[in-house]
Amino acid sequence: MALVRLTPICLLTYLCCFGALTSSVLGAKARHFKWEVKYMYGAPDCLENVVMGINDQFPGPTIKARAGDTVVVHLTNKLHTEGVVIHWHGIRQLGTPWADGTASISQCAINPEETFVYRFKVDKAGTYFYHGHYGMQRSAGLYGLLIVDVEEGKKEPFQYDGEFNLLLSDWWHKGVHEQELDLSVKPMRWIGEPQSLLINGRGQYNCTLASAHNSNGSGLPGCKFRGTERCAPNILHVMPNKTYRLRVASTTALASLNLAIGNHKMLMVEADGNYLEPFWVNDFDIYSGETYSVLIRTDQNPTDNYWISVGVRGRQPATPQALAILHYQSTTASKLPTLAPPVTPRWNDYNHSKSFSNQIRALAGSPTPPVINHRRIFLLNTQNRIDGYTKWAINNVSLSLPPTPYLGAIKHGLRNAFDQKSPPDTFEKTYDITRPPSNPNSTYGNGVYMLKFNSYIDVILQNANALNANVSEIHPWHLHGHDFWVLGYGEGMFSTKDEGMFNLKNPPLRNTAVVFPYGWTALRFVADNPGVWAFHCHIEPHLHMGMGVVFAEGVHLVGNIPNEALSCGLTGKMLMNKTYH
């Protein structure tokens, strides 16, 4: 019986089928990939542009593995004039912190014509992706999907007849290096809203697929495709009366998105590689760095096709919806849907967004959080200025990464590699989050939050006003090396009385969580993964402008770090001295 009907019997079946979240090593395999990263010409939204690809593919190849497998990627940099790294988003890198793929944190950037071997275990089934983590290379198109199925002999806690992947991104016609410069000059030149939204690397610029339903006065002409173009719309071919899993991941550089399918409800079942208590939605928000799995039942009129629509949330949109087609194979794929695309909720309808976020709960049997914390860190997100340059800061410190990777520097006791003073654990409680900073000036810093190994850490993300009056933005925060429990969201300034709102019974485990305008988000995680880990806003311009922190824990327990990860900065000099003395 299909789960999507959600009868009591089916729900019981869902719970009974729930297996272990961690994998055994039985039947595990090593899966090898040989990749070259290079610039290439492409037309993601039908307008030719320079994109960053892997093995001449954009988006990059999809990795498929099973829980417990080891993924081995031989990555060669063919960019000629810049370094590169790849972050495996959502993979915890247990025992392999140097493979996390964060330049200046876990490794040195891979130089042109050099090869670095990423070797890591995918320990947990789920929907993940990978992307560049050097400069703003994610904005240039360096990303792809990483899908981890359950190990042989195990079952998902839900049933389906087939699955599709939807990788969502945004796209600018301005080159990524010019974007980086725009954000780094005085005064800052804002990069603006993206020209297009992409689904699996495909979008349509300056035309609309849904011209027959165009009543919004946009005046865009209808798109005309033979179907063979690289920017032709995605078509998901389905059979009537079946259940399908859609794996959805957002690697946007800026945009928060909303996804809906005409006349089809969706059952949320997975988030960031963790199973959810299932619940129905007509649409859902997805922020940069998040992944979801939803189930749909193809029980609509089989003589029609249906729009899949993706629109902008959280920013006043200047980018048209992205559209794909759900094609019932009982009719022709060329037949356009008769119903207009679902309308994206108003960009600033945050009640809609919060209602969805507050419905997300962990599936019964999932790990529950410790009931106490050993340390609580408050992180105030603010926009500031440093010597006239516009920056983002955390507790008035704008992150500026050092030339020596933290992991190697701490492992080898190189105290001159970064600021040894710990960043502040909190901020002035008299700070007025509803007004622009009274003192907008900030400072650069590259200190590290040293966490006691195996301790329970609370992080309270506190949002505030930007430099412009009455502007507070959405910020999706991503933690490397861990999942965390999302204990709750709240309005205004966090206070101790808000602890009574915490969900300690069934909070979702995530690796990315949003903090809403003028609000707070409370997270809890266990510092049990030896290494040095980035925690940052996943909006690419915000990270580029300093919106992040660095956590370190149990580095003395880290095994031998490959020399290739340490070949720059002070660790590079250390290796040279060992070679020549």
Short mmCIF file of N, CA and C in Angstrom, two decimals, residues 457-512:
data_model
loop_
_atom_site.label_atom_id
_atom_site.label_comp_id
_atom_site.label_asym_id
_atom_site.label_seq_id
_atom_site.Cartn_x
_atom_site.Cartn_y
_atom_site.Cartn_z
N ILE A 457 27.23 21.37 22.72
CA ILE A 457 27.35 22.78 22.35
C ILE A 457 26.00 23.30 21.87
N ASP A 458 25.57 24.40 22.46
CA ASP A 458 24.43 25.16 21.95
C ASP A 458 24.95 26.34 21.14
N VAL A 459 24.31 26.58 20.01
CA VAL A 459 24.57 27.79 19.24
C VAL A 459 23.24 28.52 19.08
N ILE A 460 23.22 29.78 19.47
CA ILE A 460 22.05 30.63 19.26
C ILE A 460 22.39 31.61 18.16
N LEU A 461 21.80 31.41 17.00
CA LEU A 461 21.98 32.33 15.89
C LEU A 461 21.01 33.49 16.07
N GLN A 462 21.53 34.70 16.13
CA GLN A 462 20.69 35.87 16.36
C GLN A 462 20.77 36.79 15.15
N ASN A 463 19.63 37.02 14.52
CA ASN A 463 19.59 37.91 13.36
C ASN A 463 19.37 39.34 13.80
N ALA A 464 19.74 40.27 12.94
CA ALA A 464 19.66 41.69 13.29
C ALA A 464 19.41 42.51 12.04
N ASN A 465 19.38 43.82 12.22
CA ASN A 465 19.21 44.74 11.11
C ASN A 465 20.53 44.87 10.34
N ALA A 466 20.41 45.06 9.04
CA ALA A 466 21.59 45.34 8.22
C ALA A 466 21.93 46.83 8.30
N LEU A 467 22.87 47.26 7.48
CA LEU A 467 23.25 48.67 7.50
C LEU A 467 22.11 49.57 7.04
N ASN A 468 21.30 49.08 6.11
CA ASN A 468 20.15 49.86 5.66
C ASN A 468 19.00 49.68 6.63
N ALA A 469 18.27 50.74 6.88
CA ALA A 469 17.17 50.69 7.84
C ALA A 469 16.10 49.70 7.39
N ASN A 470 15.55 48.99 8.37
CA ASN A 470 14.41 48.09 8.15
C ASN A 470 14.70 46.97 7.16
N VAL A 471 15.94 46.49 7.18
CA VAL A 471 16.31 45.34 6.35
C VAL A 471 16.99 44.30 7.23
N SER A 472 16.38 43.12 7.29
CA SER A 472 17.00 41.99 7.97
C SER A 472 16.81 40.79 7.05
N GLU A 473 17.90 40.15 6.68
CA GLU A 473 17.84 39.11 5.65
C GLU A 473 17.76 37.71 6.24
N ILE A 474 17.30 36.79 5.42
CA ILE A 474 17.36 35.37 5.76
C ILE A 474 18.80 34.89 5.64
N HIS A 475 19.24 34.05 6.60
CA HIS A 475 20.58 33.47 6.54
C HIS A 475 20.49 31.97 6.82
N PRO A 476 20.77 31.13 5.84
CA PRO A 476 20.86 29.69 6.10
C PRO A 476 22.28 29.32 6.54
N TRP A 477 22.40 28.74 7.72
CA TRP A 477 23.71 28.43 8.29
C TRP A 477 24.00 26.93 8.16
N HIS A 478 25.21 26.63 7.70
CA HIS A 478 25.63 25.24 7.47
C HIS A 478 26.83 24.90 8.35
N LEU A 479 26.74 23.74 9.04
CA LEU A 479 27.82 23.26 9.88
C LEU A 479 28.50 22.08 9.21
N HIS A 480 29.81 22.16 9.08
CA HIS A 480 30.59 21.07 8.52
C HIS A 480 30.89 20.03 9.61
N GLY A 481 31.00 18.78 9.21
CA GLY A 481 31.47 17.73 10.12
C GLY A 481 30.45 17.21 11.11
N HIS A 482 29.24 17.75 11.13
CA HIS A 482 28.25 17.37 12.13
C HIS A 482 26.84 17.52 11.58
N ASP A 483 25.92 16.83 12.20
CA ASP A 483 24.52 17.22 12.18
C ASP A 483 24.21 17.87 13.52
N PHE A 484 23.23 18.77 13.52
CA PHE A 484 22.80 19.39 14.78
C PHE A 484 21.29 19.22 14.91
N TRP A 485 20.82 19.33 16.14
CA TRP A 485 19.39 19.36 16.38
C TRP A 485 18.91 20.81 16.32
N VAL A 486 17.84 21.06 15.59
CA VAL A 486 17.22 22.38 15.56
C VAL A 486 16.20 22.41 16.70
N LEU A 487 16.56 23.09 17.79
CA LEU A 487 15.71 23.09 18.98
C LEU A 487 14.54 24.06 18.87
N GLY A 488 14.66 25.08 18.03
CA GLY A 488 13.54 25.99 17.90
C GLY A 488 13.91 27.29 17.22
N TYR A 489 12.86 28.03 16.89
CA TYR A 489 12.98 29.35 16.28
C TYR A 489 12.19 30.34 17.13
N GLY A 490 12.58 31.60 17.08
CA GLY A 490 11.83 32.60 17.84
C GLY A 490 11.96 33.97 17.23
N GLU A 491 11.14 34.88 17.75
CA GLU A 491 11.11 36.26 17.27
C GLU A 491 11.93 37.15 18.19
N GLY A 492 12.52 38.18 17.62
CA GLY A 492 13.22 39.19 18.42
C GLY A 492 14.50 38.68 19.03
N MET A 493 14.87 39.29 20.13
CA MET A 493 16.12 38.94 20.82
C MET A 493 15.91 37.71 21.70
N PHE A 494 16.80 36.75 21.60
CA PHE A 494 16.72 35.55 22.43
C PHE A 494 16.97 35.90 23.90
N SER A 495 16.20 35.26 24.78
CA SER A 495 16.45 35.38 26.21
C SER A 495 16.28 34.00 26.85
N THR A 496 16.74 33.87 28.09
CA THR A 496 16.71 32.55 28.74
C THR A 496 15.30 32.00 28.87
N LYS A 497 14.30 32.87 28.93
CA LYS A 497 12.92 32.37 29.03
C LYS A 497 12.51 31.61 27.77
N ASP A 498 13.21 31.86 26.65
CA ASP A 498 12.88 31.18 25.40
C ASP A 498 13.26 29.70 25.43
N GLU A 499 14.09 29.31 26.41
CA GLU A 499 14.46 27.90 26.51
C GLU A 499 13.24 27.01 26.71
N GLY A 500 12.19 27.58 27.29
CA GLY A 500 10.97 26.80 27.47
C GLY A 500 10.32 26.41 26.17
N MET A 501 10.71 27.07 25.06
CA MET A 501 10.17 26.75 23.74
C MET A 501 10.94 25.63 23.07
N PHE A 502 12.08 25.23 23.62
CA PHE A 502 12.93 24.25 22.95
C PHE A 502 12.20 22.91 22.80
N ASN A 503 12.37 22.30 21.65
CA ASN A 503 11.86 20.96 21.41
C ASN A 503 12.98 19.97 21.67
N LEU A 504 12.91 19.25 22.77
CA LEU A 504 13.91 18.24 23.12
C LEU A 504 13.38 16.83 22.86
N LYS A 505 12.14 16.72 22.40
CA LYS A 505 11.51 15.41 22.20
C LYS A 505 11.81 14.83 20.83
N ASN A 506 11.56 15.61 19.79
CA ASN A 506 11.77 15.10 18.43
C ASN A 506 12.25 16.18 17.47
N PRO A 507 13.26 16.97 17.87
CA PRO A 507 13.76 18.01 16.95
C PRO A 507 14.45 17.36 15.75
N PRO A 508 14.37 18.00 14.59
CA PRO A 508 15.03 17.43 13.42
C PRO A 508 16.54 17.54 13.52
N LEU A 509 17.22 16.52 13.00
CA LEU A 509 18.66 16.59 12.80
C LEU A 509 18.90 17.18 11.42
N ARG A 510 19.71 18.22 11.35
CA ARG A 510 20.01 18.89 10.08
C ARG A 510 21.50 19.21 10.03
N ASN A 511 21.96 19.63 8.84
CA ASN A 511 23.29 20.25 8.78
C ASN A 511 23.20 21.70 8.34
N THR A 512 21.98 22.14 7.98
CA THR A 512 21.76 23.53 7.57
C THR A 512 20.45 24.00 8.19
#
